[in-house]
Tab-separated table of C-alpha atoms in Angstrom:
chain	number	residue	atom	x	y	z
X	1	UNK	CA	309.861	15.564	189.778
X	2	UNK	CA	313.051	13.575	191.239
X	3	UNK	CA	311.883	15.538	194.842
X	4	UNK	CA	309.023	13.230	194.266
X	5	UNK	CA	310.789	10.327	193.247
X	6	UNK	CA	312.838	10.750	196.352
X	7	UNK	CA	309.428	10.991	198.764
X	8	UNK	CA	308.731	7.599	196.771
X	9	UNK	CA	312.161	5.905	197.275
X	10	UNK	CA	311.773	6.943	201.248
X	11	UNK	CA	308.114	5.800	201.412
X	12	UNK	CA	309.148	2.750	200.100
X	13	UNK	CA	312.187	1.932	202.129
X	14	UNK	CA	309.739	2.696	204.990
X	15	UNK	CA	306.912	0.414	203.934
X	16	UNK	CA	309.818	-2.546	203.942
X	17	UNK	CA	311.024	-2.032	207.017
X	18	UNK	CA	307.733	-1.702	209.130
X	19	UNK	CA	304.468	-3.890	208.617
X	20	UNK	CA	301.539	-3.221	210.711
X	21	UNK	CA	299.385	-6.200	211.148
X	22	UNK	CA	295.557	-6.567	209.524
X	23	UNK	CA	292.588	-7.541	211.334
X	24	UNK	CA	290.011	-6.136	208.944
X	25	UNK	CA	288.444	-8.716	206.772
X	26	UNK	CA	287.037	-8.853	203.434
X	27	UNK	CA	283.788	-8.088	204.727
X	28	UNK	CA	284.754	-5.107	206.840
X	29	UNK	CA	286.625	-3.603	203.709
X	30	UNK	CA	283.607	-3.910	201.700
X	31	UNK	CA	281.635	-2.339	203.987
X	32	UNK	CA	284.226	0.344	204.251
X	33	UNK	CA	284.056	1.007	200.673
X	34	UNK	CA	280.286	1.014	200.762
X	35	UNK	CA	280.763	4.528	202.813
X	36	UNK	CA	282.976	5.701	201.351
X	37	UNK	CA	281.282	5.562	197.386
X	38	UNK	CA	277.843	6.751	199.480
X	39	UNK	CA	279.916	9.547	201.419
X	40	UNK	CA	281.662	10.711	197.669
X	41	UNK	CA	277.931	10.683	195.948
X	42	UNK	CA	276.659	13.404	199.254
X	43	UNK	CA	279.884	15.086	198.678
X	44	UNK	CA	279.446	15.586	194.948
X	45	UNK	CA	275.521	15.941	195.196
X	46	UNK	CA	276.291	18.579	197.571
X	47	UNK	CA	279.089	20.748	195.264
X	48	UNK	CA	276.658	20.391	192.045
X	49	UNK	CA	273.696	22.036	194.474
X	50	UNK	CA	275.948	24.837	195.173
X	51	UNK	CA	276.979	25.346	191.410
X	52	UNK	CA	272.661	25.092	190.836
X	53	UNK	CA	272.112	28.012	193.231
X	54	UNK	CA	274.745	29.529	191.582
X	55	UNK	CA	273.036	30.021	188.328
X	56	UNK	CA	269.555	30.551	189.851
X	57	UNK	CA	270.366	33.304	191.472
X	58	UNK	CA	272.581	35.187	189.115
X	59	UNK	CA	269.368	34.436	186.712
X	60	UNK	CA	267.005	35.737	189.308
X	61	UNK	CA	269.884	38.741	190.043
X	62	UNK	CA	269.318	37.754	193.689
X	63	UNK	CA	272.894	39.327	195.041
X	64	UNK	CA	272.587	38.673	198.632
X	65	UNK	CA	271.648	34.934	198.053
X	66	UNK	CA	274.754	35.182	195.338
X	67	UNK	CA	277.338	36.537	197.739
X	68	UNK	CA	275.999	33.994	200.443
X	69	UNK	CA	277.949	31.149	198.694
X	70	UNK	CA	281.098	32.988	198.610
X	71	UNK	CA	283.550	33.187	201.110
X	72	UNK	CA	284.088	36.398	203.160
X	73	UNK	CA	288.016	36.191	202.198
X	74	UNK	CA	287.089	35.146	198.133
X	75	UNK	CA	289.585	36.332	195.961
X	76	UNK	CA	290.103	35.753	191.655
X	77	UNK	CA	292.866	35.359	189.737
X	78	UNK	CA	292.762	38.984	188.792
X	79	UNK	CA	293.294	39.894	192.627
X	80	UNK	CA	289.565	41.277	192.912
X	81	UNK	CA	288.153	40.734	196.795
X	82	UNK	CA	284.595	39.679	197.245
X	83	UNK	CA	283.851	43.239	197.336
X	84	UNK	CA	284.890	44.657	194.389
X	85	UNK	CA	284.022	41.521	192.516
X	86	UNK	CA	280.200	41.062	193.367
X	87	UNK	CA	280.047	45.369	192.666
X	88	UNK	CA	280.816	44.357	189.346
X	89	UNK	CA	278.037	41.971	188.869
X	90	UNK	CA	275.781	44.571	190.175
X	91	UNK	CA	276.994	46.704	187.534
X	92	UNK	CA	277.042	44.220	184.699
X	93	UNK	CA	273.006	43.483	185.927
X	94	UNK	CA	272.261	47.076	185.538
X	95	UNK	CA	273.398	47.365	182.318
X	96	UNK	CA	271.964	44.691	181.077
X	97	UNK	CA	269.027	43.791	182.769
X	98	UNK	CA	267.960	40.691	180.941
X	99	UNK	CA	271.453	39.179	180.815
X	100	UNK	CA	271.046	35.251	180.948
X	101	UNK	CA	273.762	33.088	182.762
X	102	UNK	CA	274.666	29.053	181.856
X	103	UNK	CA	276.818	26.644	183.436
X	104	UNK	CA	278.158	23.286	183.116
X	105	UNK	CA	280.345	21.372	185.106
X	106	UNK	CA	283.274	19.550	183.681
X	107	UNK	CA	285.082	17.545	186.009
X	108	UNK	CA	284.880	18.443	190.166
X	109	UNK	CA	288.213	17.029	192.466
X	110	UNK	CA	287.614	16.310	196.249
X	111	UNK	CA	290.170	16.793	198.802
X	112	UNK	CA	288.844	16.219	202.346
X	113	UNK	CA	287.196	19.575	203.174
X	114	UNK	CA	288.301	21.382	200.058
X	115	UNK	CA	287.374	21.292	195.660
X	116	UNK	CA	288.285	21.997	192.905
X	117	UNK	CA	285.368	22.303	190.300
X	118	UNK	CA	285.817	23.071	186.026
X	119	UNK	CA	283.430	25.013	184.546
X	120	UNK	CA	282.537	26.075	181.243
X	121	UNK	CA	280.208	28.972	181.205
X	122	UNK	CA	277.875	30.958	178.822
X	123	UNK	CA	276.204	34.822	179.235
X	124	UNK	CA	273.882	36.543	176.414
X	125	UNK	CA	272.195	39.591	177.044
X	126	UNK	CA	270.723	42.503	175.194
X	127	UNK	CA	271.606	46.122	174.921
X	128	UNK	CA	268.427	47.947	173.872
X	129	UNK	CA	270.392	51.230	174.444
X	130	UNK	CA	271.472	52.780	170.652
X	131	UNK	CA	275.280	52.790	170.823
X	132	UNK	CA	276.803	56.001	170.303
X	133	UNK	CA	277.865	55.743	166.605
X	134	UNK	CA	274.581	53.837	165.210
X	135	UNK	CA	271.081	53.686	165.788
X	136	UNK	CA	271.058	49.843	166.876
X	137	UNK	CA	270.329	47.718	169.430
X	138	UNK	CA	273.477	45.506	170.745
X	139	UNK	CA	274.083	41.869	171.549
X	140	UNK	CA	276.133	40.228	174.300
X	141	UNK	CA	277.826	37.147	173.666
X	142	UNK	CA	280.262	35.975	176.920
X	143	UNK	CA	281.584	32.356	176.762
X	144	UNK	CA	284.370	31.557	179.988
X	145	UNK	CA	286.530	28.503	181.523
X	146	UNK	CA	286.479	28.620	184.737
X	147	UNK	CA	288.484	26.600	187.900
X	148	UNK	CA	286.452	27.519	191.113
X	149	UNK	CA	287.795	26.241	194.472
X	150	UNK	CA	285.733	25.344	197.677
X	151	UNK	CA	285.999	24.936	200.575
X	152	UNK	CA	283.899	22.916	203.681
X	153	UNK	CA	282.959	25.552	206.491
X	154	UNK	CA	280.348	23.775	209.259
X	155	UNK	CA	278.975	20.934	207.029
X	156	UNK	CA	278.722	24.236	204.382
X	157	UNK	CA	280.361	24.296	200.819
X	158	UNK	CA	281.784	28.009	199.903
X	159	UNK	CA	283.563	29.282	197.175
X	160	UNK	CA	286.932	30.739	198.068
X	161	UNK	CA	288.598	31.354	195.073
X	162	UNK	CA	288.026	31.752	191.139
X	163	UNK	CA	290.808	31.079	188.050
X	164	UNK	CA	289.291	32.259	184.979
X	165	UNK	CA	291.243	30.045	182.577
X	166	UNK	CA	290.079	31.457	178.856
X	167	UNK	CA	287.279	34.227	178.572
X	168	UNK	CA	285.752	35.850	175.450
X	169	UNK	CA	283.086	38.426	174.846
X	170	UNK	CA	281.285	40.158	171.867
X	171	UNK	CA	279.156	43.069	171.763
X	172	UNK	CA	277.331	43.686	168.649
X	173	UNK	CA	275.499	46.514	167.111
X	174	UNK	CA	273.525	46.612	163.997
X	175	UNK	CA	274.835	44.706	160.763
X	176	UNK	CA	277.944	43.858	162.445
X	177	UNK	CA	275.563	40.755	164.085
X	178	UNK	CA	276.083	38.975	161.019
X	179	UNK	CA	278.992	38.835	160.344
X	180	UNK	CA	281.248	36.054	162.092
X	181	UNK	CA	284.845	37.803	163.611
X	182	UNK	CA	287.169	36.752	166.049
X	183	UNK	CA	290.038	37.786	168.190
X	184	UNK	CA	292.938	35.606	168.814
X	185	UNK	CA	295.195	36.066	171.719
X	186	UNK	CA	297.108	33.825	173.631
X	187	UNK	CA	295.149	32.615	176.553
X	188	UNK	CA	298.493	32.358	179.250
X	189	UNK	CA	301.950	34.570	178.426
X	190	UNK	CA	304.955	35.942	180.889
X	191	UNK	CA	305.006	38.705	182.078
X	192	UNK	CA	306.944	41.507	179.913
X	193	UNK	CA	306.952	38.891	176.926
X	194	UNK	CA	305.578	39.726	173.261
X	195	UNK	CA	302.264	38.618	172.041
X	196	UNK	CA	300.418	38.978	169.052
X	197	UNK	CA	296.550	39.623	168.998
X	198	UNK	CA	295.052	38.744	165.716
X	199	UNK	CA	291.501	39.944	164.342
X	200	UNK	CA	289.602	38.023	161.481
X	201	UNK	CA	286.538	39.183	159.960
X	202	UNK	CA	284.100	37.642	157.137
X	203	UNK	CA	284.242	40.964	154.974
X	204	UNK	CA	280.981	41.553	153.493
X	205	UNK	CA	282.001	42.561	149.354
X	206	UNK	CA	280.316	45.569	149.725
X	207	UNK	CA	281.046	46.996	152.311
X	208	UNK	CA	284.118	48.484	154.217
X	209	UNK	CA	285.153	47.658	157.645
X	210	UNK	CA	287.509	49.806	159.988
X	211	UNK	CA	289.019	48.438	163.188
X	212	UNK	CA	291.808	48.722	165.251
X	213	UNK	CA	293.145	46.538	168.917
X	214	UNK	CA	294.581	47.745	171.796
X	215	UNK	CA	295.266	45.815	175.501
X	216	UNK	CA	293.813	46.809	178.184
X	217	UNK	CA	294.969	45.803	182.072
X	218	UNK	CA	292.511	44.061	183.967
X	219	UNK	CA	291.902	46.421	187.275
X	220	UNK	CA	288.936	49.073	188.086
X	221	UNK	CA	288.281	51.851	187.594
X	222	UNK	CA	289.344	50.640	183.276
X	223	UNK	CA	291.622	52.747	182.082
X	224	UNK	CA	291.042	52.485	178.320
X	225	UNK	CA	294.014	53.272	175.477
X	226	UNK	CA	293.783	55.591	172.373
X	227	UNK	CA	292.179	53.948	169.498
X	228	UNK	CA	293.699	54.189	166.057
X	229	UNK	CA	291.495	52.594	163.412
X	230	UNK	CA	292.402	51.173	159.941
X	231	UNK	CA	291.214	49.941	157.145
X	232	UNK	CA	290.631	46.025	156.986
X	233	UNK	CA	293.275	44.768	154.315
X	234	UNK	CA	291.699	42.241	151.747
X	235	UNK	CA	292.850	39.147	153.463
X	236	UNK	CA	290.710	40.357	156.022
X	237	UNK	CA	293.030	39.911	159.414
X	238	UNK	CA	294.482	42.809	161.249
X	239	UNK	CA	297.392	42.164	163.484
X	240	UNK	CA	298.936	43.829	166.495
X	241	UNK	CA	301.970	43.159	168.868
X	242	UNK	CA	302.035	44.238	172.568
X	243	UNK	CA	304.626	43.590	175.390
X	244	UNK	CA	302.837	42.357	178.249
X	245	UNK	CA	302.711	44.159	181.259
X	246	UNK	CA	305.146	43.749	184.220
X	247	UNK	CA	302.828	44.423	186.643
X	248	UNK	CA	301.369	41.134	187.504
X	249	UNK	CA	298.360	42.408	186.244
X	250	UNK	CA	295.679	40.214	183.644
X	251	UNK	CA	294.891	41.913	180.429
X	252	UNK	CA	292.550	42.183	177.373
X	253	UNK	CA	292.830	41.689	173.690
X	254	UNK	CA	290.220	44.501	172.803
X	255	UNK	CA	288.786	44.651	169.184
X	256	UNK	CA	286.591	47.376	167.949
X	257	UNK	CA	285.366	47.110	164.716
X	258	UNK	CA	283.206	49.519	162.334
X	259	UNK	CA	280.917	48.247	159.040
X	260	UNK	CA	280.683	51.185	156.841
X	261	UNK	CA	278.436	51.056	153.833
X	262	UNK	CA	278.367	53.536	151.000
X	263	UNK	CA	275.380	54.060	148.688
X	264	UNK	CA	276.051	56.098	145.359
X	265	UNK	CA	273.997	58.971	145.318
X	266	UNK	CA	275.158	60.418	141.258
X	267	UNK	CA	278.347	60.430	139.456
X	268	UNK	CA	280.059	62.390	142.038
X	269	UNK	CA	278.623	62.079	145.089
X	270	UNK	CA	278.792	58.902	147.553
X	271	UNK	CA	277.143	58.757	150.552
X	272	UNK	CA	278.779	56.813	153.031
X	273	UNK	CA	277.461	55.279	156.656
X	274	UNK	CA	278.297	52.993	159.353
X	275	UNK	CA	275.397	50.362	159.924
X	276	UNK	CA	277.023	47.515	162.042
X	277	UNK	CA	279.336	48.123	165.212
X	278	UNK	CA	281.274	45.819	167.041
X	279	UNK	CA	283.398	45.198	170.463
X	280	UNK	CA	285.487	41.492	170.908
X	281	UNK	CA	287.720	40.968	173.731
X	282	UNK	CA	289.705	38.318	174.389
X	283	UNK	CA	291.334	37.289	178.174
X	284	UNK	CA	295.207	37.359	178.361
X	285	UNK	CA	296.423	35.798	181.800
X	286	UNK	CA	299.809	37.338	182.544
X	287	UNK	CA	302.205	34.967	184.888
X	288	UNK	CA	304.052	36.948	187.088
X	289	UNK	CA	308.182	36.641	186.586
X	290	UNK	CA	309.459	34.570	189.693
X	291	UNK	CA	312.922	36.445	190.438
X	292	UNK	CA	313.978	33.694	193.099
X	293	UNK	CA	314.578	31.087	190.857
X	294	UNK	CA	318.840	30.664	190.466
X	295	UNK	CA	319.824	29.653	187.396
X	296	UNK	CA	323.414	29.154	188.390
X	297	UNK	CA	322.437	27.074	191.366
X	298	UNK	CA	319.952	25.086	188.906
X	299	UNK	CA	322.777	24.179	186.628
X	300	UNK	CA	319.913	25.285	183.672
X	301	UNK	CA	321.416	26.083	180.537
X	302	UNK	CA	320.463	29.786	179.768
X	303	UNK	CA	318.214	30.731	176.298
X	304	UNK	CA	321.014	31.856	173.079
C-alpha cells in the first residue's frame, strides 16, 4: 500500500509539472466513448460465447472441441498441465456417462488482451454401478467457484489458467440420499498450519451411522489414507484435526459415512445392515509458506 501511495504522489507531481495541450472536442470524445462501450459489448459477447461452448461440449463430452479452448501451456491451481487435466475429464466421463455440467458467470474483468472471468458451477451425475458395500445405485452432487483467466491469441479467446476457489462433492448410495450431511473445512489455510474438518449429519432415530475423515493431497495417481470409522456421537458432528501439508500441494476434506439399520429378529437375535452409503469431500487450498519475506528488515512485530 504506501508503494502505491508513492506511484500516486510521483504521478501527481508529474501531472503538475507537464500539461499536454487538448484538441479533441466534446464531440470527438463522445464519439470515442461510443467505441469504446461497442468494442467492451464484442469483447464481453465474445468471453460469454467461449464460457457457452464450454458447457456444450462438456455436455455433449466432445473432448477435442473441449481442449480446443484451452491453451497449449494451461495450467490450475493444483499444478495439473492441460494434459493431465483434460485425462481426468475423460475419466470422470467414463465413469459417469450421463454426468450433466452448469455454469454461470458472475462477474468477467477485461484487461487489454487478457480476463479474468468468476464462475459458479454445478455437476450431477448418476452411478448405476452397486457400490461395493450395498446394493444401490449412487448420486453425484459437485458444486465449484471458479476464477478462469484468458487470454487474446489472433482475434481468439483461450483459457490459460484455472483457480478453483471453493469445491464440494457428494456421492450417495442408497438411504444415505436422504439424509442432509455436510463437511466443513476451511476453504484457504498455510501451509503446515492446523485445521479442523467437521462432519454433520441429520441422524435418522433409528438408525446408526458410522463415519470417519481423513485428507487427502490433491495429485494423481490418489494416494488414499487408512480409514478408521466411528460411531456418530448423539450431537451428531464428528470432528478431526490435520496439519496441512508442506508440500505446496491442495488437499481434501474426505468424509465417508455408513447408515446401518438393525431389524430385531427375536429376543436375542438382531440383524443388522447397512442400507445408505455416503462419500463428501470438501476442497482445502494450501498457500505455500513464502521463506523470503524478512521480518527483521520489515520491522513486523513477531506472533507471542
Amino acid at each position: 500500500m504506501k508503494k502505491f501511495v508513492l506511484t500516486l504522489i510521483v504521478c501527481a507531481a508529474f501531472c503538475a509539472t507537464y500539461t499536454e495541450p487538448s484538441y479533441a472536442g466534446p464531440v470527438s470524445n463522445f464519439k470515442l466513448r461510443i467505441e469504446n462501450n461497442k468494442s467492451e459489448k464484442e469483447t464481453l459477447k465474445d468471453i460469454k460465447a467461449l464460457f457457452d461452448l464450454q458447457t456444450e461440449y462438456t455436455n455433449k463430452y466432445d473432448i477435442k472441441k473441449l481442449a480446443s479452448l484451452y491453451a497449449d501451456n494451461y495450467v490450475d491451481n493444483d499444478g495439473y498441465t492441460k494434459k493431465v487435466y483434460f485425462k481426468l475429464i475423460q475419466d470422470t466421463w467414463d465413469t459417469y456417462p450421463d454426468i450433466t455440467y452448469k455454469t454461470e458467470i458472475k462477474n468477467i474483468k477485461v484487461n487489454g488482451d487478457y480476463a479474468v472471468v468468476e464462475t459458479f458451477e454445478t455437476a450431477v451425475a448418476t452411478d448405476d454401478e452397486d457400490s461395493e458395500v450395498i446394493a444401490a445405485h449412487g448420486e453425484l452432487n459437485s458444486t465449484a467457484t471458479c476464477v478462469y483467466y484468458l487470454k487474446r491469441v489472433n482475434e481468439k479467446w483461450l483459457i490459460s489458467a484455472e483457480h478453483v476457489v471453493e469445491e464440494q462433492s457428494t456421492l450417495k448410495y442408497g438411504d444415505a440420499r436422504f439424509v442432509k450431511m455436510e463437511l466443513n473445512a476451511p476453504s484457504l489455510i498455510g501451509a503446515g498450519e492446523e485445521y479442523t474438518a467437521e462432519l454433520k449429519v441429520d441422524l435418522p432415530k433409528d438408525q446408526i451411522v458410522i463415519a470417519s475423515i481423513n485428507k487427502e493431497r490433491i495429485v494423481q495417481p490418489v494416494k488414499k489414507d487408512t480409514e478408521v470409522f466411528k460411531r456418530l456421537p448423539e450431537e451428531q458432528i464428528l470432528e478431526r484435526v490435520f496439519n496441512a501439508n508442506t508440500d505446496n500441494i491442495n488437499e481434501y476434506a474426505v468424509a465417508s459415512v455408513g447408515i446401518t439399520k438393525s431389524e430385531k429378529i427375536d429376543d436375542e437375535l438382531m440383524k443388522v445392515y447397512m442400507n445408505g452409503l455416503a462419500f463428501i469431500i470438501t476442497r482445502v487450498n494450501v498457500v505455500p509458506k513464502n521463506n523470503f519475506v524478512n521480518i527483521e528488515e520489515l520491522n513486523v512485530e513477531k506472533d507471542k
